[in-house]
PDB file of C-alpha atoms in Angstrom:
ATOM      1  CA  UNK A 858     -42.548  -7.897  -9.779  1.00 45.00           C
ATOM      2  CA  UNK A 859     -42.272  -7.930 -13.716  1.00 51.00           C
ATOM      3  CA  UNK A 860     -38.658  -9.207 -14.752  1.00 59.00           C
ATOM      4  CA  UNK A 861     -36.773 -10.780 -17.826  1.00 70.00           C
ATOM      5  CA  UNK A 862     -34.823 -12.476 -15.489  1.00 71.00           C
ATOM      6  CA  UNK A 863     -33.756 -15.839 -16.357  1.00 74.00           C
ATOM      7  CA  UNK A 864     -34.788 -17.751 -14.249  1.00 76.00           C
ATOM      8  CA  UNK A 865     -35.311 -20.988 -16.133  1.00 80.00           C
ATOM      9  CA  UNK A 866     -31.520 -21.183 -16.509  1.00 80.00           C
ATOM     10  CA  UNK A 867     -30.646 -20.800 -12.587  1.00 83.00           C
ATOM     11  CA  UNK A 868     -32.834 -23.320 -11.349  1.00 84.00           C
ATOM     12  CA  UNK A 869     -30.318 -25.771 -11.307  1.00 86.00           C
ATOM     13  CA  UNK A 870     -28.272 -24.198  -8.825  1.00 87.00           C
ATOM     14  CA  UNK A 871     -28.964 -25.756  -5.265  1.00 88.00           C
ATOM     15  CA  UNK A 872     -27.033 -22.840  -3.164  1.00 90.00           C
ATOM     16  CA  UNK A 873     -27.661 -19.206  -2.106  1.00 90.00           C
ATOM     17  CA  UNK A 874     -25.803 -16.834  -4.897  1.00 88.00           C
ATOM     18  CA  UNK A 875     -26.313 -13.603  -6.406  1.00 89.00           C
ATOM     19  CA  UNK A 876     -26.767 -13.297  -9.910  1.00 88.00           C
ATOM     20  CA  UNK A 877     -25.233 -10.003 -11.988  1.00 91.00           C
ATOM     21  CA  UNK A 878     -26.506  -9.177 -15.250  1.00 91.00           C
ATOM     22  CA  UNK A 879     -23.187  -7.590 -16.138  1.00 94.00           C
ATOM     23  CA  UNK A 880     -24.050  -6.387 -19.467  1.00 93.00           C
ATOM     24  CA  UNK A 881     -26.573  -4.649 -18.053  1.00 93.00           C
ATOM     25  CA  UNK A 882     -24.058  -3.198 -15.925  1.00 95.00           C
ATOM     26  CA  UNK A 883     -21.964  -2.533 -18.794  1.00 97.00           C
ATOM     27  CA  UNK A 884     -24.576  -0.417 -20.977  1.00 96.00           C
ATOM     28  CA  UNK A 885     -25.489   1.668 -17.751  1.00 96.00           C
ATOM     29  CA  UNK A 886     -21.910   2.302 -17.197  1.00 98.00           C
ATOM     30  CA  UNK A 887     -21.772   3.433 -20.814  1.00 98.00           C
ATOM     31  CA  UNK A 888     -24.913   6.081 -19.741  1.00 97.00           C
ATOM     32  CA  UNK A 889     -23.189   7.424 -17.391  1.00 97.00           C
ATOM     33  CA  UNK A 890     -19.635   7.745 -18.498  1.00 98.00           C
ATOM     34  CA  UNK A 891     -21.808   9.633 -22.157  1.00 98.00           C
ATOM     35  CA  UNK A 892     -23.878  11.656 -20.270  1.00 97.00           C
ATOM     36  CA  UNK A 893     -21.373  13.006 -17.523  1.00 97.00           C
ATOM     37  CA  UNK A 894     -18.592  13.482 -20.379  1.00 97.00           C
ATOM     38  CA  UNK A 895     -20.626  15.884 -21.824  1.00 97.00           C
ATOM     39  CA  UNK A 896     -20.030  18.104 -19.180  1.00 96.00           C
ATOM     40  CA  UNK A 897     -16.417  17.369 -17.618  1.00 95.00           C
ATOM     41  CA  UNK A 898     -18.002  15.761 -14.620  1.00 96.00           C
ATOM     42  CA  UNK A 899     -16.253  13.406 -12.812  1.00 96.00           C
ATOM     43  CA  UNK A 900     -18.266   9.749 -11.591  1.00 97.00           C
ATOM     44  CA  UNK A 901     -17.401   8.371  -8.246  1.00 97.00           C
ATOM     45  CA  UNK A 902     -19.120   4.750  -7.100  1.00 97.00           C
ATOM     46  CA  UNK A 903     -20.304   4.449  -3.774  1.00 95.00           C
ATOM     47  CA  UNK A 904     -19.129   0.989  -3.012  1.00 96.00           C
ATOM     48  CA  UNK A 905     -21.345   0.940  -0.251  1.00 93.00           C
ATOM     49  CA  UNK A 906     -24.027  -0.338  -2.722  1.00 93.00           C
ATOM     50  CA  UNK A 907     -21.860  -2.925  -3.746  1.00 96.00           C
ATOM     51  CA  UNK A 908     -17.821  -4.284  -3.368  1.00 97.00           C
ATOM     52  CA  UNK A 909     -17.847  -7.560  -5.428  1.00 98.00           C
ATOM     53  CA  UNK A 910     -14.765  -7.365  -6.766  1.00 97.00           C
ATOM     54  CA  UNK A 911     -15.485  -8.180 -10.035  1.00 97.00           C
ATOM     55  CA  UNK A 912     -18.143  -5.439 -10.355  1.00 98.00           C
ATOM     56  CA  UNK A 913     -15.867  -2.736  -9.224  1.00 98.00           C
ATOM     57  CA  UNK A 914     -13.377  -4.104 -12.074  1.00 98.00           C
ATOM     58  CA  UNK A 915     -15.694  -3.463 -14.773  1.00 98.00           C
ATOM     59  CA  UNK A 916     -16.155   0.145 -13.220  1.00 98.00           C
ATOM     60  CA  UNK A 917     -12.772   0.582 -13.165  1.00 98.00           C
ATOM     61  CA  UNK A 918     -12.339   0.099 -16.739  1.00 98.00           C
ATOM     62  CA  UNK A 919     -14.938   3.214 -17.255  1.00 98.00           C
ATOM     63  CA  UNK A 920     -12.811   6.044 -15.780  1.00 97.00           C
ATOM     64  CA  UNK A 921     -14.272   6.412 -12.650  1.00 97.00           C
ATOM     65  CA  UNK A 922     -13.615   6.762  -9.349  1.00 98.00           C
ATOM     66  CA  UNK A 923     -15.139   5.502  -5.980  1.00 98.00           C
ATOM     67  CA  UNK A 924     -16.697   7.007  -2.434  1.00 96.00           C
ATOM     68  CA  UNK A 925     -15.534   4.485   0.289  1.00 97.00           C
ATOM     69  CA  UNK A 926     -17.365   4.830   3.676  1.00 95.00           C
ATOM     70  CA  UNK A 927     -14.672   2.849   5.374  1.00 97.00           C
ATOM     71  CA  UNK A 928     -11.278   2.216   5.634  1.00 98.00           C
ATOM     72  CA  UNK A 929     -11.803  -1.256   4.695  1.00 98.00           C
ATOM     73  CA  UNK A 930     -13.545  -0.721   1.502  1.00 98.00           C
ATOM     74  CA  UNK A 931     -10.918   2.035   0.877  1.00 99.00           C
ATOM     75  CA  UNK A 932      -8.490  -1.154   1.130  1.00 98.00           C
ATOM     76  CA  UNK A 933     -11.067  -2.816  -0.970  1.00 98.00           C
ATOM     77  CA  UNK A 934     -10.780  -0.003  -3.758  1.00 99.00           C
ATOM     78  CA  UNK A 935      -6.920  -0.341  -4.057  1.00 98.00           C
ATOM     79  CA  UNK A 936      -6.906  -4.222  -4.337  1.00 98.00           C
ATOM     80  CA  UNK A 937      -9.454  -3.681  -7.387  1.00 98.00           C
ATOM     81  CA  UNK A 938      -6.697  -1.044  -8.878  1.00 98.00           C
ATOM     82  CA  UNK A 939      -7.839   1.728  -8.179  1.00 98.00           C
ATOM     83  CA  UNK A 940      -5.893   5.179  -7.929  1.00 98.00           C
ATOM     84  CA  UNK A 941      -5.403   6.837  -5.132  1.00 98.00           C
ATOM     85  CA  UNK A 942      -6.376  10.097  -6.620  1.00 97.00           C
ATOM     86  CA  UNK A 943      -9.465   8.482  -7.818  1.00 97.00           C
ATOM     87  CA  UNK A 944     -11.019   7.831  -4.486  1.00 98.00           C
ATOM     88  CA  UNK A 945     -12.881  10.007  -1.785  1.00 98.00           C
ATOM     89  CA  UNK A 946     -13.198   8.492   1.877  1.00 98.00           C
ATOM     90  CA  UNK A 947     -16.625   9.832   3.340  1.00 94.00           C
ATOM     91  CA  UNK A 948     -18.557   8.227   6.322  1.00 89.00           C
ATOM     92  CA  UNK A 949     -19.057   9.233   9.930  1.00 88.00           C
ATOM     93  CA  UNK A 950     -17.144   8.070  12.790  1.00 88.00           C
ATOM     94  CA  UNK A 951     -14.002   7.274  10.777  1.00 95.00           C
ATOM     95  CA  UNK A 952     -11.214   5.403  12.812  1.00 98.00           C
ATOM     96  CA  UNK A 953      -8.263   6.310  13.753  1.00 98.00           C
ATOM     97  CA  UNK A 954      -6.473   3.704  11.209  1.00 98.00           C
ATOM     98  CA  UNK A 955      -8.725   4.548   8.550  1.00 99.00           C
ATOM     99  CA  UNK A 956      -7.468   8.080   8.308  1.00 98.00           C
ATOM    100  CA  UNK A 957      -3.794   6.951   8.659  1.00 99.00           C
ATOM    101  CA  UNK A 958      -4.883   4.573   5.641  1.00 99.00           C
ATOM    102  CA  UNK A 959      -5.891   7.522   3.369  1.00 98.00           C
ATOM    103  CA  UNK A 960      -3.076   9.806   4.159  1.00 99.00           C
ATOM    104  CA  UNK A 961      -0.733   6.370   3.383  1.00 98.00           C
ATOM    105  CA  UNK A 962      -2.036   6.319   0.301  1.00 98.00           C
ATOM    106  CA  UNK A 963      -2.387   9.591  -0.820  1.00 98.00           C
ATOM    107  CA  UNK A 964      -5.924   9.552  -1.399  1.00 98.00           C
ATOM    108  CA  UNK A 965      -8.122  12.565  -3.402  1.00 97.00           C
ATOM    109  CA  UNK A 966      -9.902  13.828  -0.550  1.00 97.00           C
ATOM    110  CA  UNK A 967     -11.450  13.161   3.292  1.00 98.00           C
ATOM    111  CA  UNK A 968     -15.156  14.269   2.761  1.00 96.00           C
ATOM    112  CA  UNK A 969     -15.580  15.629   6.404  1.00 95.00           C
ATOM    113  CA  UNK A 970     -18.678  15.491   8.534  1.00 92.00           C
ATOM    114  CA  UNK A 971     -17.746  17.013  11.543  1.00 93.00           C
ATOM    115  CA  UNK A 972     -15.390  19.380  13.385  1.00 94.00           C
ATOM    116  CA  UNK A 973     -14.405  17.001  15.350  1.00 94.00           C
ATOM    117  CA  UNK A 974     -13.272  14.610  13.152  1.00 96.00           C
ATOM    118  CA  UNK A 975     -11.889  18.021  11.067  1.00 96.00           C
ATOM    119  CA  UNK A 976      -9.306  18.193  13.868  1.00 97.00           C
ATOM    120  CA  UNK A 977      -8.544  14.354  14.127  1.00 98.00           C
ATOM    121  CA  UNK A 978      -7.047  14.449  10.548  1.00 98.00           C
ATOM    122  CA  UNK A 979      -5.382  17.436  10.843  1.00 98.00           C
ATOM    123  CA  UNK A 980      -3.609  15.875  14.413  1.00 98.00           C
ATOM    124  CA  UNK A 981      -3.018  12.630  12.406  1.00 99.00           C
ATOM    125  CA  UNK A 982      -1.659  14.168   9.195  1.00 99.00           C
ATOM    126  CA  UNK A 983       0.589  16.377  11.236  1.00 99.00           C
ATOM    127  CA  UNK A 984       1.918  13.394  13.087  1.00 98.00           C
ATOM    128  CA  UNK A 985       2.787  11.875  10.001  1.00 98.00           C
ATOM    129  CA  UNK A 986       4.291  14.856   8.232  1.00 98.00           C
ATOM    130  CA  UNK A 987       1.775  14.827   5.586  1.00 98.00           C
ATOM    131  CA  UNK A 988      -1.053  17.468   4.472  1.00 98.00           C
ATOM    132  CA  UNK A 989      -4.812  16.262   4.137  1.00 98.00           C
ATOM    133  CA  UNK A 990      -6.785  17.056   1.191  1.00 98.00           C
ATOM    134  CA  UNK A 991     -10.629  17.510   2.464  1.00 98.00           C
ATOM    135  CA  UNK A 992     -13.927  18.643   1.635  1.00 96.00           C
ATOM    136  CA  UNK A 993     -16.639  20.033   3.999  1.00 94.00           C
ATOM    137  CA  UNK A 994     -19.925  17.754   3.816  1.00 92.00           C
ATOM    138  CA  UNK A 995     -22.855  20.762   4.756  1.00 91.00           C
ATOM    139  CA  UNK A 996     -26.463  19.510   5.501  1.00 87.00           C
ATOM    140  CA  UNK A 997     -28.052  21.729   3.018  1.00 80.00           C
ATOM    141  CA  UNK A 998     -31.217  20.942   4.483  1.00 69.00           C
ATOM    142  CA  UNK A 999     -33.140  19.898   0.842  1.00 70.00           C
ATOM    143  CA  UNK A1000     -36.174  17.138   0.934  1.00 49.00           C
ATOM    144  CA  UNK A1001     -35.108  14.366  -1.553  1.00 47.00           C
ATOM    145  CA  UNK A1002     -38.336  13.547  -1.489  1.00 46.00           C
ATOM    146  CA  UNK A1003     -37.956   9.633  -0.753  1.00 42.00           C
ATOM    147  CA  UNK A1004     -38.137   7.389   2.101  1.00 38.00           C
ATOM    148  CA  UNK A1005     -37.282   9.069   5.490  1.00 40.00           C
ATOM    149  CA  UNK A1006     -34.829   6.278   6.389  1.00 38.00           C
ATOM    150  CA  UNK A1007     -32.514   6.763   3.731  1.00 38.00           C
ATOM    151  CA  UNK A1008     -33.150  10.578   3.517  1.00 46.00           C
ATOM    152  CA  UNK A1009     -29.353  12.454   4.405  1.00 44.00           C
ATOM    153  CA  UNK A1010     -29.923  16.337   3.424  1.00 40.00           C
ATOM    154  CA  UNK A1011     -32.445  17.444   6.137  1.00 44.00           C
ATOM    155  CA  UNK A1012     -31.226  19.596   8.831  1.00 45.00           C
ATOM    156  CA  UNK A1013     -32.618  17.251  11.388  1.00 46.00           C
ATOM    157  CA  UNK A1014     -30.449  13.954   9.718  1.00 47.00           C
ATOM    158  CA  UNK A1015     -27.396  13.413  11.164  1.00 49.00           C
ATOM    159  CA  UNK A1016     -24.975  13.812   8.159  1.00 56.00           C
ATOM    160  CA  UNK A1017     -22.693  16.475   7.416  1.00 67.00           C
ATOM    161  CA  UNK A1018     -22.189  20.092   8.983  1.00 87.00           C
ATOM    162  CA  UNK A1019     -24.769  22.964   9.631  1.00 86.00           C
ATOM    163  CA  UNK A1020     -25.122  25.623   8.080  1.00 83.00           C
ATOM    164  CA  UNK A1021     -24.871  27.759  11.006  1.00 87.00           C
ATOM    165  CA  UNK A1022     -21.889  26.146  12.149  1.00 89.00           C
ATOM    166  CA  UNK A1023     -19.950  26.956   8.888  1.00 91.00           C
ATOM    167  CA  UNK A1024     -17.926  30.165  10.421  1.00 92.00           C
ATOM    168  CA  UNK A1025     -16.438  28.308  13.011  1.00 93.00           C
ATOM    169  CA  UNK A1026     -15.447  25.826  11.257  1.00 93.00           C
ATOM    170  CA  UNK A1027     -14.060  27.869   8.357  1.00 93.00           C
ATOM    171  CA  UNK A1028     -11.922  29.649  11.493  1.00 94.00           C
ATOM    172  CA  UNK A1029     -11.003  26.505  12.622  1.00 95.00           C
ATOM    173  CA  UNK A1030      -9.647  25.612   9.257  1.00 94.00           C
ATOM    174  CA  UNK A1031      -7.437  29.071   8.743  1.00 92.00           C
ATOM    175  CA  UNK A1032      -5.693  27.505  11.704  1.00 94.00           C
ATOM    176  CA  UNK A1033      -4.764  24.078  10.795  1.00 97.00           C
ATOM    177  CA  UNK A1034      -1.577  23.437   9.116  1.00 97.00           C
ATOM    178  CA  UNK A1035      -2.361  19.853   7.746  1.00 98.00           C
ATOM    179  CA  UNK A1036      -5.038  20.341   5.797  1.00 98.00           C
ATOM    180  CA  UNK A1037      -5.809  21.876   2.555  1.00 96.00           C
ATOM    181  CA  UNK A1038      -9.903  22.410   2.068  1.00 96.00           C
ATOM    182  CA  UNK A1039      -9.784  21.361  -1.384  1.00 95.00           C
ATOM    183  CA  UNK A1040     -14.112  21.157  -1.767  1.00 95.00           C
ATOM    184  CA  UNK A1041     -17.826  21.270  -0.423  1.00 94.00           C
ATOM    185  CA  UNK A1042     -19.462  17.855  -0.513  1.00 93.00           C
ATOM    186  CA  UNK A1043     -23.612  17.223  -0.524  1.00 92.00           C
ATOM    187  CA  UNK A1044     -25.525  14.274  -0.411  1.00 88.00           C
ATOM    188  CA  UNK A1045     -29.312  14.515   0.200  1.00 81.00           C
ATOM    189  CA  UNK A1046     -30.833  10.623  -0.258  1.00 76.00           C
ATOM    190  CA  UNK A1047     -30.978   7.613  -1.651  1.00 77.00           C
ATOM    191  CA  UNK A1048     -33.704   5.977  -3.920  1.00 81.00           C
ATOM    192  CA  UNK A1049     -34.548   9.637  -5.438  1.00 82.00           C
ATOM    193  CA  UNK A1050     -36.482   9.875  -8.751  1.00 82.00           C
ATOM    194  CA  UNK A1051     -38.024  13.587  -8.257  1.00 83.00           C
ATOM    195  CA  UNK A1052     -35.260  15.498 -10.440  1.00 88.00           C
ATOM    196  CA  UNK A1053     -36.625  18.502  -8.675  1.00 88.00           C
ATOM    197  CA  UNK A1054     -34.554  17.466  -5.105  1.00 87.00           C
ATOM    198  CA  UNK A1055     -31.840  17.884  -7.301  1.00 89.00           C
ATOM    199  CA  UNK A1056     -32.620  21.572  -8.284  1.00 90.00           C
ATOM    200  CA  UNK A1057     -33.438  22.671  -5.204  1.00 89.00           C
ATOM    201  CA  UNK A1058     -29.634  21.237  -4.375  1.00 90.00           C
ATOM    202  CA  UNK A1059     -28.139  23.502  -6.814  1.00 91.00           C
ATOM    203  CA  UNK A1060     -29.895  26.328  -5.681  1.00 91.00           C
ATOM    204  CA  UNK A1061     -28.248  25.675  -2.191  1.00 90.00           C
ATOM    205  CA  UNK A1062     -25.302  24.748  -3.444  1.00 92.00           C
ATOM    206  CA  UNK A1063     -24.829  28.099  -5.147  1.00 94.00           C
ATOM    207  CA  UNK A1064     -25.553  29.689  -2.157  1.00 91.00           C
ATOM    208  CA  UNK A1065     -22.977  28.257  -0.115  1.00 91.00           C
ATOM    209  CA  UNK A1066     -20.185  28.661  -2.740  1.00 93.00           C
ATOM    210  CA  UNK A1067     -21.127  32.417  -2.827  1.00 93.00           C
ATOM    211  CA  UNK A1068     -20.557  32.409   0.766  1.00 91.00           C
ATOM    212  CA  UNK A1069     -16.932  30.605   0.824  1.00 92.00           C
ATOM    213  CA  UNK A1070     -15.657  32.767  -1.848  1.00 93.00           C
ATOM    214  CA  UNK A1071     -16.765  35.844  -0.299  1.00 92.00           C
ATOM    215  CA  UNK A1072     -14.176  34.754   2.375  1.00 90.00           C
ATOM    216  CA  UNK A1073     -11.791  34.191   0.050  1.00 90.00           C
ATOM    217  CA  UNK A1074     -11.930  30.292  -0.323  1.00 90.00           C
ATOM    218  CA  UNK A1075     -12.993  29.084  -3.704  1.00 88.00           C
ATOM    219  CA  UNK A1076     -13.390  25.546  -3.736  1.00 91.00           C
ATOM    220  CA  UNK A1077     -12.045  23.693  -6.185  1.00 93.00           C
ATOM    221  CA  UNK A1078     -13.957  20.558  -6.170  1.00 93.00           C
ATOM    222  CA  UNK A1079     -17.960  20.528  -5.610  1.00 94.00           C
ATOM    223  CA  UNK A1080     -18.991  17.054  -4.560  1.00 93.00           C
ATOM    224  CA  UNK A1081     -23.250  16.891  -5.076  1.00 92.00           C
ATOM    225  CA  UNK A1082     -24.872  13.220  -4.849  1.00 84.00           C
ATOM    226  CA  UNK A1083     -27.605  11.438  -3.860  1.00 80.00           C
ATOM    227  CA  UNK A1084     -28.705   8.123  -5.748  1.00 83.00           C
ATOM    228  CA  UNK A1085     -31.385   7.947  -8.898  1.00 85.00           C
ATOM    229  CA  UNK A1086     -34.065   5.297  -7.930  1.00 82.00           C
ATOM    230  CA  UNK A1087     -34.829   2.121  -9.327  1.00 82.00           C
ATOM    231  CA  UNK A1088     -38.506   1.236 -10.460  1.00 79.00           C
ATOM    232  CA  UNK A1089     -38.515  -2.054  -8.015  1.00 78.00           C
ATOM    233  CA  UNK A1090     -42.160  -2.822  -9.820  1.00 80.00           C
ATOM    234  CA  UNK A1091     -40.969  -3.421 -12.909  1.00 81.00           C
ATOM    235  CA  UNK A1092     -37.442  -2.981 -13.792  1.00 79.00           C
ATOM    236  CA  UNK A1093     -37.372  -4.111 -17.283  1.00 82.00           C
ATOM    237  CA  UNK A1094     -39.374  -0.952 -18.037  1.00 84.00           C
ATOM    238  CA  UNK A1095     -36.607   1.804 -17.541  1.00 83.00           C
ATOM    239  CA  UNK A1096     -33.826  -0.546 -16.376  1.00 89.00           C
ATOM    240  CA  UNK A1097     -31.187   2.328 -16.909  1.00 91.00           C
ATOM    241  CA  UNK A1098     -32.071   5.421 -14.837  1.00 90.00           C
ATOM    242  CA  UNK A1099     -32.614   8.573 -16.609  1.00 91.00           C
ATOM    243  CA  UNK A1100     -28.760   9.795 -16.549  1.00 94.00           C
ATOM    244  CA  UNK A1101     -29.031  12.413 -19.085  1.00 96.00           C
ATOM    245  CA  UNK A1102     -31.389  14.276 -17.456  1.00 94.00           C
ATOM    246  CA  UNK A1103     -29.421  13.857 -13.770  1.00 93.00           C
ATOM    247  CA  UNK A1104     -26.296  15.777 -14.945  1.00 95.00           C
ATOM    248  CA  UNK A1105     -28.039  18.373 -17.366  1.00 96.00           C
ATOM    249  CA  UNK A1106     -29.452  19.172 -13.937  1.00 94.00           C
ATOM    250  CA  UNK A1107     -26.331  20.032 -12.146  1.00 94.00           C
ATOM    251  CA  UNK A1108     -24.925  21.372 -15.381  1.00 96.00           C
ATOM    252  CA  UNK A1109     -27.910  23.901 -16.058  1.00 96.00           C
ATOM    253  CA  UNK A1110     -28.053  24.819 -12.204  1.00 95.00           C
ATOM    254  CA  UNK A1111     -24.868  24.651 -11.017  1.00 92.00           C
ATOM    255  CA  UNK A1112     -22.660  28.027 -10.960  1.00 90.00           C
ATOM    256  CA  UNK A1113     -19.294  26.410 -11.196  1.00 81.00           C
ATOM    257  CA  UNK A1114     -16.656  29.150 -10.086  1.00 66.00           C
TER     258      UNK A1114
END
């Protein structure tokens, strides 16, 4: 691997430790917040990649938001200041105490994978008194074209809802009192540097929007991910992922209602 990384100034250090280059961070974080400005979007962190606190400070200071994939990084996210209204809880198999620890603290939105777990919050919210803000994760079933093991959007991986299974659980919905469907979430990878996966998400994504407004829910929030790769051969090269081109993407193809 080709690096600049200074290694002649850490050799002195006789422990295990991870070393930042935070103004690295800083000028990607600058990308991003330019490039998704441009277009009103809205930035949320997965902290999944990583909770150092210190880290998620510095993104903090940026304006965005964060995806938590458990209730303890949704703790993790309000100890590092945080809003509430700033952070989406996604994940399967959330807990029981990890929903009561969104709807505590009023957080933006449950990004659902399951009917299931659709019913959970609306048994837990109700028990509380309180009304759930979610957003349907569908399996849009697009190739991100990257390594099958962190692949998310085919129909055969586990994550998110069917498309097929989308009138029931719109039905289901019309029924539940404790819940407001405030979005549709999609995530189709990790590790993706084919822009194309991207366009082939819009094109799905349209799809499916045409079909909840045509039974008269518009969603208001349209959640589409899926993370920009990092050349691991030689990162000085192109250290800051090509951002501007990510969101033009989703701003040329996306038919925002």
């Amino acid at each position: 691997m080709n690096s600049r990384f200074p290694l002649n100034k850490l050799q002195s250090i006789k422990t295990p430790y991870y070393y930042y280059d935070m103004d690295l961070l800083e000028q990607t974080l600058t990308k991003v917040r330019q490039e998704a400005g441009k277009y009103g979007f809205v930035v949320h962190y997965a902290i999944k990649a990583n909770a150092n606190p210190l880290i998620l400070e510095m993104i903090r200071t940026f304006g965005m938001g964060v995806d938590c994939v458990s209730g303890y990084e949704v703790q993790r996210a309000l100890d590092c200041g945080f809003k509430p209204s700033g952070i989406v809880f996604a994940g399967v198999g959330k807990a029981d105490w990890e929903i009561e620890l969104g709807l505590d603290n009023n957080i933006a939105c449950f990004n659902v994978e399951s009917l299931p777990e659709l019913e959970i919050i609306n048994e837990i919210a109700a028990a509380k008194g309180l009304r759930a803000n979610v957003a349907i994760r569908i399996n849009p079933n697009v190739n991100a074209r990257t390594h099958h093991y962190i692949t998310t959007g085919l129909k055969e991986n586990k994550f998110g809802i069917n498309q097929w299974d989308l009138e029931k659980v719109l039905s289901a919905l019309d029924n539940m009192k404790n819940v407001n469907l405030e979005g549709i979430h999609f995530h189709i990878g990790s590790q993706i540097t084919d822009l194309s996966s991207f366009k082939e998400l819009c094109t799905r994504v349209n799809e499916i929007q045409e079909w909840f407004v045509a039974r008269q829910h518009c969603p208001r929030i349209i959640n589409v991910g899926g993370g920009l790769g990092i050349d691991y051969q030689d990162p000085d090269l192109n250290p800051i992922p090509d951002f501007e081109g990510y969101f033009k993407v989703f701003k040329d193809g996306l038919n925002i209602m």
